[in-house]
Tab-separated table of C-alpha atoms and ligand atoms in Angstrom:
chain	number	residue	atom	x	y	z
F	177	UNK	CA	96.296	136.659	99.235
F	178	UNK	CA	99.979	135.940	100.425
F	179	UNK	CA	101.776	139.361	101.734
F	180	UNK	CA	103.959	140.478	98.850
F	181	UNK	CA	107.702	140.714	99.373
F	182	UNK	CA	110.177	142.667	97.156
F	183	UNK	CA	111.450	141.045	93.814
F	184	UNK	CA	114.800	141.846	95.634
F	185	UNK	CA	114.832	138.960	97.818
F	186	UNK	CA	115.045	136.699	94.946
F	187	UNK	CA	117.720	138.458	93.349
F	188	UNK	CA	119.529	138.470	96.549
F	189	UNK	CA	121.109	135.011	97.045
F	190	UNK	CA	121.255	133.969	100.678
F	191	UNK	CA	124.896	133.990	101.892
F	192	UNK	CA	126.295	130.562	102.380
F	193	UNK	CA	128.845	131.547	104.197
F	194	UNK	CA	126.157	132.593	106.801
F	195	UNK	CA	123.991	129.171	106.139
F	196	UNK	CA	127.643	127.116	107.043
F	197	UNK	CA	128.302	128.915	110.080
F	198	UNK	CA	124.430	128.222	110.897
F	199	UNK	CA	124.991	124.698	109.975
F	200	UNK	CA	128.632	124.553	111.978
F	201	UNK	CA	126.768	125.853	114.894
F	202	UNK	CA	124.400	122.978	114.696
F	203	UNK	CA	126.790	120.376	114.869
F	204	UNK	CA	129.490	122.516	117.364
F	205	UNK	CA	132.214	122.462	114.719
F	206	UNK	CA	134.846	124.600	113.788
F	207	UNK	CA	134.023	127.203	111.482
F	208	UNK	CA	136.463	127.798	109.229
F	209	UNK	CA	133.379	129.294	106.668
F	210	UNK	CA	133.495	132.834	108.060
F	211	UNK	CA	136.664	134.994	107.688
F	212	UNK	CA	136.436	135.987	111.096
F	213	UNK	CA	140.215	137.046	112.037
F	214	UNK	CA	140.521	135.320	115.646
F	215	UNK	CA	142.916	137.057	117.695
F	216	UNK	CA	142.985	139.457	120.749
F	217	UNK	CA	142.708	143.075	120.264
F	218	UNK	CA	145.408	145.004	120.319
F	219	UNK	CA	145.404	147.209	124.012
F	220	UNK	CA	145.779	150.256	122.215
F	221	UNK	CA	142.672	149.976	120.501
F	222	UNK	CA	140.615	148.656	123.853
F	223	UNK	CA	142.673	151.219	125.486
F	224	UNK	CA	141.301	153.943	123.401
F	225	UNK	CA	137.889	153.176	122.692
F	226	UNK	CA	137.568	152.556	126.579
F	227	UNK	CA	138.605	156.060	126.908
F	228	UNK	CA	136.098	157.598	125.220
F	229	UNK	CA	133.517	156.140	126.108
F	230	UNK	CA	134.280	157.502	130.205
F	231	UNK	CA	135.637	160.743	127.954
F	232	UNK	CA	132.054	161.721	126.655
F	233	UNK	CA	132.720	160.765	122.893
F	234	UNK	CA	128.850	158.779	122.728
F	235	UNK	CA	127.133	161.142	120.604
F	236	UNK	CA	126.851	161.086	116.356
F	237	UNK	CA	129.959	161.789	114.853
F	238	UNK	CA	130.212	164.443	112.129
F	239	UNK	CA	128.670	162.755	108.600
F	240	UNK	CA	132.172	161.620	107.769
F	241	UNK	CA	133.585	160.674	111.111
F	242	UNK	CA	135.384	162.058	113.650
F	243	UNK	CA	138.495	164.115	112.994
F	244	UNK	CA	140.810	162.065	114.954
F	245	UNK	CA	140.134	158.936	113.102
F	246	UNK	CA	139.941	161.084	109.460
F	247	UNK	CA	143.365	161.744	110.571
F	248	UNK	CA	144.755	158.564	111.638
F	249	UNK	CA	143.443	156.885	108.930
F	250	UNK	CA	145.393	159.841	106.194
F	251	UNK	CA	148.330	159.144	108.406
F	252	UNK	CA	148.071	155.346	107.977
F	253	UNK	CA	147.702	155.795	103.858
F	254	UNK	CA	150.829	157.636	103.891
F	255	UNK	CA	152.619	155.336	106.151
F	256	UNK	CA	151.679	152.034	104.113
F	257	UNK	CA	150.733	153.954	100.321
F	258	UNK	CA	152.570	157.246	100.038
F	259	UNK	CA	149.446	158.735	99.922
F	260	UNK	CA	148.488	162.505	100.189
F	261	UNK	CA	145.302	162.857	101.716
F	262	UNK	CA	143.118	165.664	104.150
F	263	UNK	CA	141.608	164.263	106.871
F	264	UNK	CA	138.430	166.983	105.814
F	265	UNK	CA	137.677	165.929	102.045
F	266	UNK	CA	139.361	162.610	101.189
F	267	UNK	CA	138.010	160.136	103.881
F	268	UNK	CA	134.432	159.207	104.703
F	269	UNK	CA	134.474	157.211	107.787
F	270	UNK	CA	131.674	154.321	107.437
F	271	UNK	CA	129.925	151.087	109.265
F	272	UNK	CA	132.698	148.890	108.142
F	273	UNK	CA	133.965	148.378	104.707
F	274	UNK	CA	130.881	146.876	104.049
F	275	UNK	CA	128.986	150.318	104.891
F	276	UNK	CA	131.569	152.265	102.641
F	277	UNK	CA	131.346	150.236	99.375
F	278	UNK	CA	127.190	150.508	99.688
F	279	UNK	CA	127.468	154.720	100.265
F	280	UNK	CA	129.868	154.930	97.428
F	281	UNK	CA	127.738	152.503	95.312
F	282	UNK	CA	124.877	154.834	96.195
F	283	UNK	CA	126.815	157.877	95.248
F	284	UNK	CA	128.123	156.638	91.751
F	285	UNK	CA	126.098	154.570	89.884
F	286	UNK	CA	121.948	154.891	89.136
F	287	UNK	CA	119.672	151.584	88.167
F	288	UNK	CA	120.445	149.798	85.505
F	289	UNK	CA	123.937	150.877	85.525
F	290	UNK	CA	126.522	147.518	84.760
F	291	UNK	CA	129.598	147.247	87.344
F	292	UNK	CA	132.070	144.861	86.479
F	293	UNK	CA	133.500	141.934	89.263
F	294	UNK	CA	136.333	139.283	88.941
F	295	UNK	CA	135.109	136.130	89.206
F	296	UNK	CA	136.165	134.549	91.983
F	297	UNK	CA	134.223	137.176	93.778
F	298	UNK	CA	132.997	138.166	97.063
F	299	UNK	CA	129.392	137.431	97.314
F	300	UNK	CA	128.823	140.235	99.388
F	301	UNK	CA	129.840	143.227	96.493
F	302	UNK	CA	127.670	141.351	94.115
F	303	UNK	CA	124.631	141.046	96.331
F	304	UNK	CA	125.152	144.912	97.448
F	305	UNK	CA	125.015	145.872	93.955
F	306	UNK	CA	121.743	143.741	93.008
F	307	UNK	CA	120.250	145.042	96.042
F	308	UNK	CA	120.700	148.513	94.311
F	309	UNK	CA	119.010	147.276	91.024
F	310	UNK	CA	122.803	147.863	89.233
F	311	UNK	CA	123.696	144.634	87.046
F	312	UNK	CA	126.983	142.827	87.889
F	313	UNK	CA	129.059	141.771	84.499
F	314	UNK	CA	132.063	139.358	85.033
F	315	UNK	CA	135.472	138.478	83.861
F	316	UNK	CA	136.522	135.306	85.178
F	317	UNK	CA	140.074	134.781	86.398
F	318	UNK	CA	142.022	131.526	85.268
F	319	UNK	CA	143.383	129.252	87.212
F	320	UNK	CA	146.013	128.449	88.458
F	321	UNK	CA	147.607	132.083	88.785
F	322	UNK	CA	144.249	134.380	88.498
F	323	UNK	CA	145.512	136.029	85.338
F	324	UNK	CA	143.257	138.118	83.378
F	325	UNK	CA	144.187	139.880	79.348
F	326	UNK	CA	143.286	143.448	78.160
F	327	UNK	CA	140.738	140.960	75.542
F	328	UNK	CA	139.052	140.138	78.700
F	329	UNK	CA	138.410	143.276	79.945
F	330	UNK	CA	137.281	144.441	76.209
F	331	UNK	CA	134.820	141.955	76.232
F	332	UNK	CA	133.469	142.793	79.106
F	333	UNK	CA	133.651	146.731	77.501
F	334	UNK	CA	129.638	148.018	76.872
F	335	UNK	CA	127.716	151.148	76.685
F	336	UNK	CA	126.342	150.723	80.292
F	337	UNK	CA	129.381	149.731	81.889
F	338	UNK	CA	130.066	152.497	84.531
F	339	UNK	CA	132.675	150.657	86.924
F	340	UNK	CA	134.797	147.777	88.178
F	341	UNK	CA	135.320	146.654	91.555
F	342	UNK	CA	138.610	145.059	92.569
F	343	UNK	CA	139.644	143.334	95.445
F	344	UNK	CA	143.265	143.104	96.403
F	345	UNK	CA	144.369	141.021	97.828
F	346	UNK	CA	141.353	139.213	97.179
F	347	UNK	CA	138.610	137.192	98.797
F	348	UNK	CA	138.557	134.141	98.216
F	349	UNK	CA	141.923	133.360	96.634
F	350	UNK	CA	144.348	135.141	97.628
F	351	UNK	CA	145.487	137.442	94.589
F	352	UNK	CA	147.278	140.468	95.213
F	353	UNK	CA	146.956	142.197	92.001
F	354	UNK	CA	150.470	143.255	90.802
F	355	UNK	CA	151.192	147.003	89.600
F	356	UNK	CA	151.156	145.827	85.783
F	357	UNK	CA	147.854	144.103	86.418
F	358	UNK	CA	146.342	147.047	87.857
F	359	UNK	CA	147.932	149.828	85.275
F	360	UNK	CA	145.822	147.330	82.905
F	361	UNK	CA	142.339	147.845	84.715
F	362	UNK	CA	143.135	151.504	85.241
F	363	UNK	CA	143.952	151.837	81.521
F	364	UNK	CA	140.348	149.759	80.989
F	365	UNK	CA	138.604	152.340	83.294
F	366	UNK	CA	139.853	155.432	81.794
F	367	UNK	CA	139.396	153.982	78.211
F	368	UNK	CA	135.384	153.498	79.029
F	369	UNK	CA	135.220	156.132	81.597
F	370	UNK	CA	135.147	153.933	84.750
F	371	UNK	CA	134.514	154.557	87.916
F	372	UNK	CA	137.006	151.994	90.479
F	373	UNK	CA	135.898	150.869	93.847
F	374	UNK	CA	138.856	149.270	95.677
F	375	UNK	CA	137.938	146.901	98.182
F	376	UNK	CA	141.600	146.643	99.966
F	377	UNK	CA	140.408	145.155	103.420
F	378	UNK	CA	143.294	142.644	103.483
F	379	UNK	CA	146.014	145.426	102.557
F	380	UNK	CA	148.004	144.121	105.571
F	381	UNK	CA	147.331	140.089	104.954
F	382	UNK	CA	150.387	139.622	102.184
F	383	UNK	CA	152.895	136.898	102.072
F	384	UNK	CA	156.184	135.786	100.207
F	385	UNK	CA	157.353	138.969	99.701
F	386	UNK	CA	154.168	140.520	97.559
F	387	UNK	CA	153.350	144.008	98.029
F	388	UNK	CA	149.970	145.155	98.207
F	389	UNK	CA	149.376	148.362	95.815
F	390	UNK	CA	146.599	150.453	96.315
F	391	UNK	CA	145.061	151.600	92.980
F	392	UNK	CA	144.646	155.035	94.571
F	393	UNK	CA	148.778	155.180	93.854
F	394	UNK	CA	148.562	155.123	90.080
F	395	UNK	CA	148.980	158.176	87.790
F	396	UNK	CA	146.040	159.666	85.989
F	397	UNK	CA	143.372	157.738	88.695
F	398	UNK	CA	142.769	160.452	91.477
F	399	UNK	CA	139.196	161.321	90.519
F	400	UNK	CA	138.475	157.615	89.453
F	401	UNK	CA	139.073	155.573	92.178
F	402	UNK	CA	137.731	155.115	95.730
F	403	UNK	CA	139.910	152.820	98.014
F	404	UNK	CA	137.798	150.898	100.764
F	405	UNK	CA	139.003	149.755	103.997
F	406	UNK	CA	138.744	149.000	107.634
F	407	UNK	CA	140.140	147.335	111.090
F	408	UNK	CA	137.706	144.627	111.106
F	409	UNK	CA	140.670	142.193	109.961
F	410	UNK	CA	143.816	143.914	111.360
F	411	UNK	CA	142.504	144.413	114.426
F	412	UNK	CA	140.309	141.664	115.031
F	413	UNK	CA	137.233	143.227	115.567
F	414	UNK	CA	135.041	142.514	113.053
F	415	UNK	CA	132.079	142.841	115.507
F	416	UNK	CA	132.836	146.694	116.004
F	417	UNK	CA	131.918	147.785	112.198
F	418	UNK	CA	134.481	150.562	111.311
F	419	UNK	CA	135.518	151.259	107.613
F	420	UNK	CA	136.367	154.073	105.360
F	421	UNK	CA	136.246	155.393	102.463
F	422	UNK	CA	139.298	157.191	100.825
F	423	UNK	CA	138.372	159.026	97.816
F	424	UNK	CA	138.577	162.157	95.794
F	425	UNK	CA	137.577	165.638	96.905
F	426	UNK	CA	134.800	165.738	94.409
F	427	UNK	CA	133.028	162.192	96.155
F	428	UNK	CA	133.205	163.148	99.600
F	429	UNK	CA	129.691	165.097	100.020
F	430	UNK	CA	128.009	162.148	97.696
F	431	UNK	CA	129.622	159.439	99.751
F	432	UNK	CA	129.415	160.829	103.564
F	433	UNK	CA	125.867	161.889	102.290
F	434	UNK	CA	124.386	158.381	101.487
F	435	UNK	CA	126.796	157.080	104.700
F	436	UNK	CA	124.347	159.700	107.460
F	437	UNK	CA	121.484	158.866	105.474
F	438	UNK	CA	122.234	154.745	105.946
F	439	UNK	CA	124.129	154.843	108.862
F	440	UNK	CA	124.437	157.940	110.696
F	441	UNK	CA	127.887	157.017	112.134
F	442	UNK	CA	129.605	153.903	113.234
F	443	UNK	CA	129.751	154.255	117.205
F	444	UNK	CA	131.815	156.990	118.088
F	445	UNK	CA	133.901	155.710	120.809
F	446	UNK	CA	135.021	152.628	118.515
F	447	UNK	CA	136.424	155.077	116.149
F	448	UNK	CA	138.757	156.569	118.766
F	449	UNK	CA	140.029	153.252	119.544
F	450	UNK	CA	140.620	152.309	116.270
F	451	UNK	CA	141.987	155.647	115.371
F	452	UNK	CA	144.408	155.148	118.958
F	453	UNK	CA	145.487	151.614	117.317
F	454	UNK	CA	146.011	152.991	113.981
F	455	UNK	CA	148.298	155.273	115.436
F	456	UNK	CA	150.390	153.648	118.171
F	457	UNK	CA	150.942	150.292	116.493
F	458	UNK	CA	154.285	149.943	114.717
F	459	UNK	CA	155.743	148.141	111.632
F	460	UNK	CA	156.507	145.372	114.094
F	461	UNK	CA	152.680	145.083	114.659
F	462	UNK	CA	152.075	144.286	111.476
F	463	UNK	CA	154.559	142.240	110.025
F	464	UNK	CA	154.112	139.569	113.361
F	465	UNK	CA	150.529	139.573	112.117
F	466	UNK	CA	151.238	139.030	108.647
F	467	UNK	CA	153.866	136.385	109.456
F	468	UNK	CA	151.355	134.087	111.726
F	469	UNK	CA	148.795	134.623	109.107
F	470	UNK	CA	151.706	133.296	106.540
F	471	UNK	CA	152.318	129.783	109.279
F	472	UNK	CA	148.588	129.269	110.034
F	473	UNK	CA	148.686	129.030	105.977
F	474	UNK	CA	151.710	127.296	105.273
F	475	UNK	CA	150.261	124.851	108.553
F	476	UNK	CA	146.620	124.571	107.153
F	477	UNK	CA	147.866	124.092	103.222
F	478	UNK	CA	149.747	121.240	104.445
F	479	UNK	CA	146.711	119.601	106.608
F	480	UNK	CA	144.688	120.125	103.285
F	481	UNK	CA	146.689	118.568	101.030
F	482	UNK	CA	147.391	115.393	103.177
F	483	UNK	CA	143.623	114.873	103.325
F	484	UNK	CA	143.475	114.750	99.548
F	485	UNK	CA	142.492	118.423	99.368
F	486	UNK	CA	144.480	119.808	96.842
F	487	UNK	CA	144.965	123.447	97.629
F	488	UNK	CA	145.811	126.609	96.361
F	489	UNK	CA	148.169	128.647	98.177
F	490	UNK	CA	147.367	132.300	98.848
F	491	UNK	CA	149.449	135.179	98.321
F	492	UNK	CA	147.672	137.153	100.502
F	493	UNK	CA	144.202	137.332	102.701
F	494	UNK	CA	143.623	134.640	104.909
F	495	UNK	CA	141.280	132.103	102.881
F	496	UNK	CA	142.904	128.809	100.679
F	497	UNK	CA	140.771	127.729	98.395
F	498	UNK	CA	140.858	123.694	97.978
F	499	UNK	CA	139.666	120.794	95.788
F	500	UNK	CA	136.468	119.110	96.990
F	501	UNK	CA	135.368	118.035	93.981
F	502	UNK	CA	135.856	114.304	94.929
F	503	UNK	CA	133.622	114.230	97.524
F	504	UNK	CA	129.919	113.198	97.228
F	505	UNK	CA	127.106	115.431	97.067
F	506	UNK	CA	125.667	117.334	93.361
F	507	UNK	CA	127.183	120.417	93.943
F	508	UNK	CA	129.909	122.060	95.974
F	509	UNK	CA	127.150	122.718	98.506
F	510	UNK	CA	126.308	118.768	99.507
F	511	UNK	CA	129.945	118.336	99.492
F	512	UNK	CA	130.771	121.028	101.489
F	513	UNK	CA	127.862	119.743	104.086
F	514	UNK	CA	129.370	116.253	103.142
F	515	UNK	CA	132.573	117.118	104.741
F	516	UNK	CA	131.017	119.078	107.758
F	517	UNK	CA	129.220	116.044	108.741
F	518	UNK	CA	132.266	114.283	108.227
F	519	UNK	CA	134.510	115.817	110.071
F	520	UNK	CA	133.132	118.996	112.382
F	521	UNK	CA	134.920	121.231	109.749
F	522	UNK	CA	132.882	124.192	107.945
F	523	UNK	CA	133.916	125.636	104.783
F	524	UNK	CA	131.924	127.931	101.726
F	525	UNK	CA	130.866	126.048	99.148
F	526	UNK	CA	132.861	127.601	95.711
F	527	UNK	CA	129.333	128.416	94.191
F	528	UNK	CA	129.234	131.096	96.606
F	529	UNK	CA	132.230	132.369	94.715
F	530	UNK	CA	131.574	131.747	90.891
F	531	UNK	CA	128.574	132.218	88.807
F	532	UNK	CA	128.423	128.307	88.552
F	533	UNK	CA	126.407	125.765	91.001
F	534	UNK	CA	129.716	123.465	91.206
F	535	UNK	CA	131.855	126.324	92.080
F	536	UNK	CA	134.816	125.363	90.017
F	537	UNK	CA	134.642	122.157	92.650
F	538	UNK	CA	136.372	124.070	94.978
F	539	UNK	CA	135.995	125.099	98.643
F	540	UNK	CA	137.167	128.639	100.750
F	541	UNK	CA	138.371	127.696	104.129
F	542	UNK	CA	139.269	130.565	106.755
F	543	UNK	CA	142.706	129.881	108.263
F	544	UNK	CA	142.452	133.200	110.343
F	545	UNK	CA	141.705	131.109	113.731
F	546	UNK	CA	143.737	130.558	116.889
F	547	UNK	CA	146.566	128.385	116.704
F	548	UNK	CA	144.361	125.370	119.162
F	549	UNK	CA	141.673	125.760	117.315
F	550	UNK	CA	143.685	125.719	113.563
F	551	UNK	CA	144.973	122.645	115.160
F	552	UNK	CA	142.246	120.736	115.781
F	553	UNK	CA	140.904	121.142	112.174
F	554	UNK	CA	144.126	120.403	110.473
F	555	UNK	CA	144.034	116.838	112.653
F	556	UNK	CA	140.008	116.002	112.122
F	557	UNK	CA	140.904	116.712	107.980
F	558	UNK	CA	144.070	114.872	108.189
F	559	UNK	CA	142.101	112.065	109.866
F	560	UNK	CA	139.161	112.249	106.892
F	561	UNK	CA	142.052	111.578	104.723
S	147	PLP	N1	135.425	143.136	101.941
S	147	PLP	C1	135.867	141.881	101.788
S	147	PLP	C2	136.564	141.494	100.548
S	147	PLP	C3	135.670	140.943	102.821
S	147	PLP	O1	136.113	139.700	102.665
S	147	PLP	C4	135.015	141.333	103.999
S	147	PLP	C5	134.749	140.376	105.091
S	147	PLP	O2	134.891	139.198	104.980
S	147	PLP	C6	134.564	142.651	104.096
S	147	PLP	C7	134.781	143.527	103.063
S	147	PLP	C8	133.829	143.123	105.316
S	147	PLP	O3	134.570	144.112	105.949
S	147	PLP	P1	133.924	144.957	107.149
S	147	PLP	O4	133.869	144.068	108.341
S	147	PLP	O5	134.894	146.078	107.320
S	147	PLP	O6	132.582	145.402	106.704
């Protein structure tokens, strides 16, 4: 008899972006498949966490975090979204903002429950909420612009519908949801009694002059929405696994609950670096980022489109999305392996992205690398052209 394993793991897709940077690796290539941000982290942050670690802080944190980071983290809302917040019942510190949106997922919504996405997604909400036995419902975005009606959203309207999850700007092309755009999926959630999990982990990755808007801002939402976060991106350590949570009073014992019983607590002494970063680094800190982020794009939209790539520019986050539909292979996955052979360059196949094996014959590249390394890629796809 062969040992049974859970009707999960075939409702769980393996995540290409992981099988790329497994395939990259293979070949020594550049990965531009994972949206690692590449830079070196800030010396507050280092500075901090270093601290505590010779200060003592190395035991469990409180189920929501320690205080100092609860607070640096109300004090960065306020700086950045003119939010209100306590440090003791609107913020439950978890193990990245992957760790908050599956505690808050755990808190809301019970098997069975539908939770709505916009398609282009990120694979790793929809897989979280199969993994929970909830059922993902779409409503696909169109192209060129990602524009979306009130019709779609009704149609997507049903009796088990309990929640949407947004992503601004969003993973894996680039929309930053404007303030009409979001007063229309507020309106949708309080219409059908919604529940909204904001995933705003690139809140500081916006170009051009758009402004990212938390949903948390708008009238008539407080007990609706939770607003998920992190440093992972903005301070370039992915690898350390510190998010949060920012929600209303009423979800903070449901959320930190299912975030001890996961996680415990993300390690302690990170979260005083992060909360030492959070509060020492100035505007200035982020705007440089955000403007290098806007050249490595402007640089690496240009190196696409002279190899025949045909891009879409982002208006925020640090992926472009770009035509590979050209290239030979079946299905955006061949061609995406197609072009790795090719050329040393990784990239997600769109079908990671869309409910559809050809992935709208599109690509995500990660331009979040060094400048050498950005380099190197835009020549070897410049050459492939
Ligand atoms: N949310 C989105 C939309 C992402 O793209 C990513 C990483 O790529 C994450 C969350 C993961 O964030 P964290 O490292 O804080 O878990």
């Amino acid at each position: 008899m062969p040992i049974r394993q859970s009707q999960r793991c075939d409702l769980v897709k393996q995540s290409d972006i992981r099988s790329m940077t497994l395939a990259c690796a293979a070949v020594d290539g550049i990965n531009l498949a994972q949206g690692v941000c590449d830079l070196d982290v800030p010396e507050p942050v280092l500075h901090g966490a270093e601290q505590a670690m010779r200060q003592g802080k190395n035991v469990y944190t409180r189920f929501d975090g320690l205080p100092e980071f609860r607070q640096a983290i109300a004090r960065h809302q306020r700086r950045f979204q003119g939010l209100d917040l306590d440090p003791e019942s609107n913020i439950v510190v978890s193990v990245g903002a992957t760790g908050a949106f599956q505690a808050t997922c755990a808190a809301m919504f019970d098997p069975g429950d539908e939770i709505l996405l916009f398609e282009p997604f990120y694979g790793y909400h929809v897989n979280t909420l199969r993994s929970m036995d909830l059922t993902p419902t779409f409503v696909s975005l169109r192209q060129p612009d990602w524009s979306f009606t009130d019709d779609d959203l009704d149609a997507a309207a049903s009796p088990k519908l309990r929640g949407v999850v947004l992503n601004t700007p969003l993973n894996p092309c680039g929309k930053v949801f404007t303030q009409e755009e979001l007063e229309r999926v507020a309106r949708f959630c309080r219409k059908h009694d919604l529940m909204l999990l904001s995933d705003e982990i690139y809140e500081h990755f916006v170009y051009d002059g758009h402004r990212h808007i938390s949903p948390a801002t708008l009238p008539g939402m407080e007990e609706r929405v939770v607003s998920i976060s992190g440093v992972s991106k903005v301070f370039a350590v992915t690898g350390w696994r510190l998010g949060w949570a920012v929600c209303h009073s009423r979800w903070h014992e449901p959320i930190g609950h299912f975030n001890d019983l996961y996680y415990v607590c993300p390690p302690a002494p990170l979260q005083m670096g992060a909360a030492n970063g959070l509060d020492q680094l100035g505007d200035d800190y982020y705007q440089e980022l955000a403007e290098d982020h806007r050249r490595k794009r402007d640089r690496f939209c240009l190196a696409l489109t002279r190899a025949g790539l045909k891009p879409h520019v982002p208006d925020g986050a640090y992926y472009a999305l770009a035509r590979i539909d050209h290239l030979p292979g079946r299905d955006s996955h061949e061609r995406a392996m197609h072009l790795l052979r090719e050329t040393g360059v990784a990239c997600v196949p769109g079908r990671a992205f869309w409910n559809d094996p050809l992935g709208q014959g599109l690509a995500r590249f990660c331009f979040a690398k060094r400048w050498p390394e950005l380099e190197e890629a835009c020549r070897r796809l410049e050459h492939f052209a």
